[in-house]
PDB file of C-alpha atoms in Angstrom:
ATOM      1  CA  MET F  19     -47.440 -49.815  14.468  1.00 56.00           C
ATOM      2  CA  ILE F  20     -45.394 -47.127  12.686  1.00 56.00           C
ATOM      3  CA  ASN F  21     -45.214 -43.809  14.464  1.00 60.00           C
ATOM      4  CA  PRO F  22     -45.860 -40.981  11.918  1.00 60.00           C
ATOM      5  CA  THR F  23     -43.730 -38.596  13.972  1.00 60.00           C
ATOM      6  CA  GLN F  24     -40.798 -41.020  13.845  1.00 59.00           C
ATOM      7  CA  VAL F  25     -41.146 -41.394  10.060  1.00 54.00           C
ATOM      8  CA  GLU F  26     -41.245 -37.618   9.650  1.00 61.00           C
ATOM      9  CA  THR F  27     -38.145 -37.210  11.851  1.00 63.00           C
ATOM     10  CA  GLU F  28     -36.224 -39.835   9.877  1.00 62.00           C
ATOM     11  CA  SER F  29     -37.273 -38.168   6.633  1.00 75.00           C
ATOM     12  CA  LEU F  30     -36.010 -34.794   7.861  1.00 76.00           C
ATOM     13  CA  GLU F  31     -32.718 -36.364   8.942  1.00 76.00           C
ATOM     14  CA  GLU F  32     -32.240 -37.883   5.488  1.00 77.00           C
ATOM     15  CA  GLN F  33     -33.025 -34.557   3.839  1.00 77.00           C
ATOM     16  CA  ASN F  34     -30.544 -32.784   6.110  1.00 78.00           C
ATOM     17  CA  LYS F  35     -27.862 -35.332   5.194  1.00 76.00           C
ATOM     18  CA  LYS F  36     -28.536 -34.762   1.498  1.00 76.00           C
ATOM     19  CA  LEU F  37     -28.417 -30.983   1.949  1.00 79.00           C
ATOM     20  CA  LEU F  38     -25.129 -31.225   3.856  1.00 79.00           C
ATOM     21  CA  LYS F  39     -23.684 -33.416   1.105  1.00 72.00           C
ATOM     22  CA  ILE F  40     -24.741 -30.876  -1.531  1.00 76.00           C
ATOM     23  CA  GLN F  41     -23.330 -28.035   0.574  1.00 78.00           C
ATOM     24  CA  HIS F  42     -19.953 -29.774   0.917  1.00 73.00           C
ATOM     25  CA  ALA F  43     -19.864 -30.463  -2.823  1.00 67.00           C
ATOM     26  CA  LEU F  44     -20.623 -26.813  -3.601  1.00 73.00           C
ATOM     27  CA  GLU F  45     -17.973 -25.627  -1.149  1.00 74.00           C
ATOM     28  CA  LYS F  46     -15.439 -27.892  -2.852  1.00 66.00           C
ATOM     29  CA  LYS F  47     -16.336 -26.521  -6.285  1.00 67.00           C
ATOM     30  CA  VAL F  48     -16.046 -22.927  -5.046  1.00 71.00           C
ATOM     31  CA  SER F  49     -12.642 -23.762  -3.566  1.00 68.00           C
ATOM     32  CA  GLN F  50     -11.537 -25.272  -6.880  1.00 61.00           C
ATOM     33  CA  LEU F  51     -12.691 -22.186  -8.793  1.00 68.00           C
ATOM     34  CA  LYS F  52     -10.716 -19.960  -6.429  1.00 67.00           C
ATOM     35  CA  ASP F  53      -7.661 -22.167  -6.928  1.00 62.00           C
ATOM     36  CA  PHE F  54      -7.910 -21.929 -10.705  1.00 64.00           C
ATOM     37  CA  ALA F  55      -8.339 -18.162 -10.545  1.00 67.00           C
ATOM     38  CA  GLY F  56      -5.245 -17.999  -8.359  1.00 64.00           C
ATOM     39  CA  ILE F  57      -3.232 -20.223 -10.692  1.00 62.00           C
ATOM     40  CA  ILE F  58      -4.142 -18.151 -13.736  1.00 65.00           C
ATOM     41  CA  THR F  59      -3.445 -14.761 -12.134  1.00 63.00           C
ATOM     42  CA  HIS F  60      -0.340 -15.782 -10.186  1.00 60.00           C
ATOM     43  CA  ASP F  61       1.468 -18.469 -12.167  1.00 61.00           C
ATOM     44  CA  VAL F  62       1.126 -16.744 -15.537  1.00 69.00           C
ATOM     45  CA  ARG F  63       2.911 -13.593 -14.328  1.00 67.00           C
ATOM     46  CA  GLY F  64       6.372 -15.187 -14.479  1.00 66.00           C
ATOM     47  CA  PRO F  65       6.154 -16.591 -18.020  1.00 72.00           C
ATOM     48  CA  ALA F  66       4.507 -13.385 -19.264  1.00 73.00           C
ATOM     49  CA  HIS F  67       7.388 -11.371 -17.802  1.00 72.00           C
ATOM     50  CA  ASN F  68       9.922 -13.674 -19.470  1.00 74.00           C
ATOM     51  CA  ILE F  69       8.194 -13.297 -22.832  1.00 78.00           C
ATOM     52  CA  SER F  70       8.284  -9.519 -22.435  1.00 77.00           C
ATOM     53  CA  LYS F  71      12.012  -9.589 -21.591  1.00 76.00           C
ATOM     54  CA  MET F  72      12.824 -11.826 -24.560  1.00 76.00           C
ATOM     55  CA  LEU F  73      10.864  -9.588 -26.928  1.00 80.00           C
ATOM     56  CA  GLU F  74      12.767  -6.587 -25.611  1.00 81.00           C
ATOM     57  CA  MET F  75      16.075  -8.399 -26.146  1.00 78.00           C
ATOM     58  CA  TYR F  76      15.038  -9.441 -29.651  1.00 79.00           C
ATOM     59  CA  GLU F  77      14.082  -5.889 -30.611  1.00 82.00           C
ATOM     60  CA  ASN F  78      17.209  -4.283 -29.137  1.00 82.00           C
ATOM     61  CA  THR F  79      19.883  -6.429 -30.768  1.00 81.00           C
ATOM     62  CA  ASP F  80      21.280  -6.686 -34.279  1.00 81.00           C
ATOM     63  CA  ASP F  81      23.186  -9.893 -33.521  1.00 82.00           C
ATOM     64  CA  PRO F  82      21.619 -12.643 -35.701  1.00 82.00           C
ATOM     65  CA  GLU F  83      22.626 -15.403 -33.277  1.00 83.00           C
ATOM     66  CA  LEU F  84      21.123 -13.580 -30.298  1.00 80.00           C
ATOM     67  CA  LYS F  85      17.959 -12.904 -32.276  1.00 81.00           C
ATOM     68  CA  LYS F  86      17.669 -16.595 -33.154  1.00 82.00           C
ATOM     69  CA  ALA F  87      18.315 -17.678 -29.548  1.00 80.00           C
ATOM     70  CA  SER F  88      15.685 -15.211 -28.307  1.00 78.00           C
ATOM     71  CA  MET F  89      13.141 -16.421 -30.843  1.00 82.00           C
ATOM     72  CA  ASP F  90      13.826 -20.094 -30.042  1.00 79.00           C
ATOM     73  CA  TYR F  91      13.308 -19.406 -26.351  1.00 76.00           C
ATOM     74  CA  LEU F  92      10.119 -17.437 -27.067  1.00 79.00           C
ATOM     75  CA  LYS F  93       8.730 -20.372 -29.045  1.00 77.00           C
ATOM     76  CA  LYS F  94       9.520 -22.835 -26.253  1.00 74.00           C
ATOM     77  CA  ILE F  95       8.049 -20.785 -23.426  1.00 74.00           C
ATOM     78  CA  SER F  96       5.043 -19.765 -25.532  1.00 76.00           C
ATOM     79  CA  ASN F  97       4.272 -23.402 -26.358  1.00 71.00           C
ATOM     80  CA  ASP F  98       4.702 -24.408 -22.728  1.00 68.00           C
ATOM     81  CA  LEU F  99       2.438 -21.615 -21.503  1.00 73.00           C
ATOM     82  CA  THR F 100      -0.167 -22.437 -24.158  1.00 73.00           C
ATOM     83  CA  ASN F 101      -0.178 -26.108 -23.146  1.00 64.00           C
ATOM     84  CA  ASN F 102      -0.613 -25.201 -19.479  1.00 64.00           C
ATOM     85  CA  LEU F 103      -3.485 -22.832 -20.251  1.00 70.00           C
ATOM     86  CA  ASN F 104      -5.164 -25.414 -22.492  1.00 63.00           C
ATOM     87  CA  GLU F 105      -5.024 -27.952 -19.668  1.00 59.00           C
ATOM     88  CA  LEU F 106      -6.575 -25.410 -17.309  1.00 62.00           C
ATOM     89  CA  ILE F 107      -9.364 -24.686 -19.789  1.00 63.00           C
ATOM     90  CA  GLN F 108     -10.107 -28.385 -20.269  1.00 53.00           C
ATOM     91  CA  ILE F 109     -10.269 -28.965 -16.530  1.00 53.00           C
ATOM     92  CA  LEU F 110     -12.462 -25.902 -15.982  1.00 60.00           C
ATOM     93  CA  GLN F 111     -14.888 -27.219 -18.587  1.00 52.00           C
ATOM     94  CA  ILE F 112     -15.425 -30.485 -16.735  1.00 47.00           C
ATOM     95  CA  HIS F 113     -14.683 -29.801 -13.075  1.00 52.00           C
ATOM     96  CA  LEU F 114     -18.122 -28.372 -12.238  1.00 51.00           C
ATOM     97  CA  GLU F 115     -19.496 -31.876 -12.656  1.00 48.00           C
ATOM     98  CA  LYS F 116     -16.502 -33.973 -11.661  1.00 54.00           C
ATOM     99  CA  ASP F 117     -13.505 -33.908  -9.361  1.00 64.00           C
ATOM    100  CA  ILE F 118     -10.278 -32.570 -10.832  1.00 73.00           C
ATOM    101  CA  PRO F 119      -8.845 -35.483 -12.835  1.00 79.00           C
ATOM    102  CA  ALA F 120      -5.524 -36.993 -11.815  1.00 88.00           C
ATOM    103  CA  SER F 121      -3.009 -38.086 -14.414  1.00 91.00           C
ATOM    104  CA  ASP F 122       0.338 -39.868 -14.459  1.00 94.00           C
ATOM    105  CA  CYS F 123       2.775 -36.997 -13.858  1.00 95.00           C
ATOM    106  CA  VAL F 124       6.509 -37.378 -14.465  1.00 96.00           C
ATOM    107  CA  PHE F 125       8.312 -35.253 -11.878  1.00 96.00           C
ATOM    108  CA  GLU F 126      11.288 -34.471 -14.114  1.00 95.00           C
ATOM    109  CA  ASP F 127       9.018 -33.243 -16.921  1.00 94.00           C
ATOM    110  CA  VAL F 128       7.061 -30.963 -14.580  1.00 94.00           C
ATOM    111  CA  ILE F 129      10.287 -29.617 -13.030  1.00 95.00           C
ATOM    112  CA  ASN F 130      11.735 -28.915 -16.483  1.00 93.00           C
ATOM    113  CA  SER F 131       8.532 -27.135 -17.489  1.00 89.00           C
ATOM    114  CA  ALA F 132       8.645 -24.910 -14.389  1.00 90.00           C
ATOM    115  CA  SER F 133      12.368 -24.232 -14.929  1.00 91.00           C
ATOM    116  CA  LEU F 134      11.712 -23.177 -18.512  1.00 87.00           C
ATOM    117  CA  GLN F 135       9.114 -20.663 -17.365  1.00 84.00           C
ATOM    118  CA  LEU F 136      11.640 -19.289 -14.853  1.00 87.00           C
ATOM    119  CA  GLN F 137      14.615 -19.404 -17.216  1.00 86.00           C
ATOM    120  CA  ASP F 138      15.154 -15.649 -17.201  1.00 84.00           C
ATOM    121  CA  ILE F 139      15.769 -15.399 -13.447  1.00 87.00           C
ATOM    122  CA  ILE F 140      17.691 -18.715 -13.414  1.00 91.00           C
ATOM    123  CA  GLN F 141      20.183 -17.309 -15.922  1.00 89.00           C
ATOM    124  CA  GLN F 142      20.225 -13.864 -14.333  1.00 88.00           C
ATOM    125  CA  LYS F 143      21.193 -15.264 -10.920  1.00 92.00           C
ATOM    126  CA  ASN F 144      23.327 -18.183 -12.206  1.00 93.00           C
ATOM    127  CA  ALA F 145      21.139 -20.564 -10.237  1.00 93.00           C
ATOM    128  CA  VAL F 146      22.034 -24.241  -9.955  1.00 94.00           C
ATOM    129  CA  ILE F 147      19.149 -26.710  -9.682  1.00 94.00           C
ATOM    130  CA  THR F 148      19.892 -30.318  -8.755  1.00 95.00           C
ATOM    131  CA  MET F 149      17.504 -33.260  -8.562  1.00 95.00           C
ATOM    132  CA  ASP F 150      17.341 -36.586  -6.753  1.00 95.00           C
ATOM    133  CA  LEU F 151      14.091 -38.187  -7.868  1.00 95.00           C
ATOM    134  CA  ALA F 152      13.677 -41.542  -6.141  1.00 96.00           C
ATOM    135  CA  VAL F 153       9.968 -41.299  -6.997  1.00 96.00           C
ATOM    136  CA  THR F 154       9.753 -40.632 -10.730  1.00 95.00           C
ATOM    137  CA  ASN F 155       5.979 -40.552 -11.280  1.00 94.00           C
ATOM    138  CA  ILE F 156       2.855 -39.721  -9.330  1.00 95.00           C
ATOM    139  CA  LEU F 157      -0.881 -39.920 -10.015  1.00 95.00           C
ATOM    140  CA  TYR F 158      -1.953 -36.342  -9.298  1.00 94.00           C
ATOM    141  CA  PRO F 159      -3.808 -33.424 -10.920  1.00 90.00           C
ATOM    142  CA  LYS F 160      -1.120 -32.136 -13.273  1.00 89.00           C
ATOM    143  CA  VAL F 161      -2.218 -28.518 -13.080  1.00 84.00           C
ATOM    144  CA  TYR F 162      -1.776 -28.628  -9.289  1.00 87.00           C
ATOM    145  CA  LEU F 163       1.650 -30.294  -9.441  1.00 93.00           C
ATOM    146  CA  GLN F 164       2.787 -27.694 -11.983  1.00 89.00           C
ATOM    147  CA  SER F 165       1.588 -24.903  -9.712  1.00 87.00           C
ATOM    148  CA  ILE F 166       3.276 -26.418  -6.631  1.00 92.00           C
ATOM    149  CA  LEU F 167       6.672 -26.797  -8.305  1.00 94.00           C
ATOM    150  CA  TYR F 168       6.499 -23.463 -10.102  1.00 90.00           C
ATOM    151  CA  ASN F 169       5.709 -21.570  -6.900  1.00 88.00           C
ATOM    152  CA  LEU F 170       8.306 -23.337  -4.744  1.00 93.00           C
ATOM    153  CA  LEU F 171      11.016 -22.838  -7.387  1.00 94.00           C
ATOM    154  CA  SER F 172       9.966 -19.231  -7.911  1.00 89.00           C
ATOM    155  CA  ASN F 173      10.297 -18.508  -4.181  1.00 87.00           C
ATOM    156  CA  SER F 174      13.740 -20.122  -4.014  1.00 92.00           C
ATOM    157  CA  LEU F 175      14.906 -18.037  -6.967  1.00 91.00           C
ATOM    158  CA  LYS F 176      13.375 -14.797  -5.729  1.00 87.00           C
ATOM    159  CA  TYR F 177      14.495 -14.656  -2.088  1.00 84.00           C
ATOM    160  CA  THR F 178      18.260 -14.996  -2.494  1.00 89.00           C
ATOM    161  CA  LYS F 179      21.295 -13.479  -0.805  1.00 88.00           C
ATOM    162  CA  PRO F 180      23.178 -10.767  -2.741  1.00 87.00           C
ATOM    163  CA  ASN F 181      26.003 -12.043  -4.957  1.00 87.00           C
ATOM    164  CA  ILE F 182      25.435 -15.675  -3.952  1.00 91.00           C
ATOM    165  CA  PRO F 183      24.084 -17.920  -6.745  1.00 93.00           C
ATOM    166  CA  PRO F 184      20.980 -19.843  -5.678  1.00 93.00           C
ATOM    167  CA  ALA F 185      21.560 -23.542  -5.044  1.00 95.00           C
ATOM    168  CA  ILE F 186      18.243 -25.386  -5.181  1.00 95.00           C
ATOM    169  CA  HIS F 187      17.814 -29.099  -4.566  1.00 97.00           C
ATOM    170  CA  ILE F 188      14.637 -30.975  -5.475  1.00 96.00           C
ATOM    171  CA  SER F 189      14.079 -34.495  -4.211  1.00 96.00           C
ATOM    172  CA  THR F 190      11.275 -37.039  -4.191  1.00 96.00           C
ATOM    173  CA  TYR F 191      11.079 -40.107  -1.985  1.00 96.00           C
ATOM    174  CA  GLU F 192       8.734 -42.534  -0.255  1.00 94.00           C
ATOM    175  CA  ASN F 193       8.177 -42.949   3.464  1.00 93.00           C
ATOM    176  CA  GLU F 194       5.604 -45.163   5.194  1.00 90.00           C
ATOM    177  CA  GLY F 195       3.561 -45.555   2.027  1.00 90.00           C
ATOM    178  CA  ASN F 196       3.444 -41.863   1.129  1.00 92.00           C
ATOM    179  CA  SER F 197       5.255 -39.990  -1.642  1.00 95.00           C
ATOM    180  CA  TYR F 198       7.131 -36.824  -0.702  1.00 96.00           C
ATOM    181  CA  LEU F 199       8.573 -33.841  -2.550  1.00 97.00           C
ATOM    182  CA  SER F 200      11.120 -31.484  -1.007  1.00 96.00           C
ATOM    183  CA  VAL F 201      12.549 -28.234  -2.366  1.00 95.00           C
ATOM    184  CA  SER F 202      15.468 -26.734  -0.440  1.00 94.00           C
ATOM    185  CA  ASP F 203      17.605 -23.661  -1.074  1.00 92.00           C
ATOM    186  CA  ASN F 204      20.432 -21.519   0.312  1.00 93.00           C
ATOM    187  CA  GLY F 205      18.455 -18.288   0.255  1.00 88.00           C
ATOM    188  CA  LEU F 206      17.397 -15.642   2.747  1.00 85.00           C
ATOM    189  CA  GLY F 207      15.428 -18.024   4.920  1.00 83.00           C
ATOM    190  CA  ILE F 208      12.458 -17.134   7.118  1.00 80.00           C
ATOM    191  CA  ASP F 209      12.306 -16.424  10.833  1.00 73.00           C
ATOM    192  CA  LEU F 210       9.705 -19.057  11.693  1.00 75.00           C
ATOM    193  CA  ASN F 211       9.580 -17.982  15.336  1.00 74.00           C
ATOM    194  CA  LYS F 212       8.345 -14.615  14.124  1.00 72.00           C
ATOM    195  CA  PHE F 213       6.438 -15.489  10.954  1.00 62.00           C
ATOM    196  CA  GLY F 214       5.711 -19.225  11.193  1.00 57.00           C
ATOM    197  CA  HIS F 215       2.034 -18.737  12.069  1.00 61.00           C
ATOM    198  CA  LEU F 216       1.596 -16.487   9.007  1.00 57.00           C
ATOM    199  CA  LEU F 217       3.585 -18.555   6.526  1.00 65.00           C
ATOM    200  CA  PHE F 218       0.691 -19.913   4.468  1.00 62.00           C
ATOM    201  CA  LYS F 219      -1.747 -17.055   5.025  1.00 58.00           C
ATOM    202  CA  PHE F 220      -3.260 -15.080   2.141  1.00 48.00           C
ATOM    203  CA  GLN F 221      -1.293 -12.036   0.913  1.00 47.00           C
ATOM    204  CA  LYS F 222       1.494 -12.382   3.481  1.00 49.00           C
ATOM    205  CA  SER F 223       5.125 -11.713   2.561  1.00 56.00           C
ATOM    206  CA  PHE F 224       8.173 -11.799   4.807  1.00 55.00           C
ATOM    207  CA  HIS F 225      10.915  -9.934   2.947  1.00 53.00           C
ATOM    208  CA  SER F 226      10.705  -6.257   2.025  1.00 55.00           C
ATOM    209  CA  GLY F 227      11.916  -4.944  -1.315  1.00 51.00           C
ATOM    210  CA  TYR F 228      10.701  -7.892  -3.395  1.00 52.00           C
ATOM    211  CA  ASP F 229       7.898  -8.120  -5.948  1.00 53.00           C
ATOM    212  CA  SER F 230       5.702 -10.446  -3.930  1.00 54.00           C
ATOM    213  CA  LYS F 231       1.909 -10.679  -3.804  1.00 55.00           C
ATOM    214  CA  GLY F 232       1.847 -13.176  -0.914  1.00 57.00           C
ATOM    215  CA  ILE F 233      -0.359 -15.599  -2.842  1.00 67.00           C
ATOM    216  CA  GLY F 234       1.828 -18.537  -3.906  1.00 75.00           C
ATOM    217  CA  LEU F 235       2.221 -20.416  -0.612  1.00 79.00           C
ATOM    218  CA  TYR F 236      -1.419 -19.849   0.311  1.00 76.00           C
ATOM    219  CA  LEU F 237      -2.471 -21.183  -3.076  1.00 77.00           C
ATOM    220  CA  ILE F 238      -0.387 -24.364  -3.060  1.00 83.00           C
ATOM    221  CA  LYS F 239      -1.264 -25.198   0.558  1.00 85.00           C
ATOM    222  CA  ASN F 240      -4.941 -25.229  -0.417  1.00 79.00           C
ATOM    223  CA  GLN F 241      -4.218 -27.340  -3.498  1.00 82.00           C
ATOM    224  CA  ILE F 242      -2.194 -29.876  -1.507  1.00 88.00           C
ATOM    225  CA  GLU F 243      -4.703 -30.153   1.339  1.00 85.00           C
ATOM    226  CA  GLU F 244      -7.610 -30.495  -1.093  1.00 82.00           C
ATOM    227  CA  GLN F 245      -5.885 -33.653  -2.377  1.00 87.00           C
ATOM    228  CA  GLY F 246      -5.445 -34.994   1.170  1.00 89.00           C
ATOM    229  CA  GLY F 247      -1.782 -34.035   1.576  1.00 93.00           C
ATOM    230  CA  SER F 248       0.185 -31.569   3.687  1.00 92.00           C
ATOM    231  CA  ILE F 249       3.090 -29.127   3.407  1.00 90.00           C
ATOM    232  CA  ASN F 250       5.557 -27.987   6.036  1.00 90.00           C
ATOM    233  CA  CYS F 251       8.587 -25.747   6.183  1.00 88.00           C
ATOM    234  CA  THR F 252      11.927 -25.648   7.982  1.00 89.00           C
ATOM    235  CA  SER F 253      14.008 -22.506   7.669  1.00 86.00           C
ATOM    236  CA  GLU F 254      16.766 -20.418   9.223  1.00 88.00           C
ATOM    237  CA  PRO F 255      17.406 -16.748   8.400  1.00 87.00           C
ATOM    238  CA  GLN F 256      20.420 -16.321   6.083  1.00 87.00           C
ATOM    239  CA  ILE F 257      20.832 -20.117   5.880  1.00 89.00           C
ATOM    240  CA  GLY F 258      18.001 -21.299   3.666  1.00 88.00           C
ATOM    241  CA  THR F 259      14.565 -22.862   3.479  1.00 90.00           C
ATOM    242  CA  LYS F 260      13.158 -26.321   2.855  1.00 94.00           C
ATOM    243  CA  PHE F 261       9.556 -27.054   1.929  1.00 93.00           C
ATOM    244  CA  THR F 262       8.335 -30.640   2.164  1.00 95.00           C
ATOM    245  CA  VAL F 263       5.118 -31.827   0.532  1.00 95.00           C
ATOM    246  CA  ARG F 264       3.441 -35.068   1.562  1.00 95.00           C
ATOM    247  CA  PHE F 265       1.146 -36.269  -1.209  1.00 93.00           C
TER     248      PHE F 265
END
């Protein structure tokens, strides 16, 4: 004989499971929306600044060659920024009903795109960027990979020692079935004994006198962990910093 109380209890348990599943799905969507808001407000600042600088250069010179070079650069960075924003818009239109789609990303293409957006500071500081890409492609949400590389490169270019050109090395490799990305530099470094527990916290910065909102590392850590990966850092003050992403 079926016990009505038992049936009612089982029914409540099933309902609770469904509610928890819905709650987790909603929490994931809210997290994704926050990520996209962060990407738009944070990652667009650099390209927008570069466009402003190029326009200023274009307006303040009478040299035809410099004007042409400025306009060519403006076209490239404008097209790149437009493409990135279009991808964000497309994903925003569908992500409320689906997970963020992964696509076949070519590391070199994404690195070149990020470098183009940061071209102004690369030239200003005579930065040298080298690559060793043992893993050439990865199936990953492109908008996240763009954000990860842009933010890591931006940090390496921003926190540099006076009169020493930044030397940045980007590598990809496989280990025990996982793909890895590392970005290392010869910059100011971070005192991890002092700041390690705050490294990926929201609105935390570790060097005074720099235009930093303390958002980038927090943002990419959430993006990476949402996809099941992790990020860690090794660093020494006045020696440099290395970030390693496990996808």
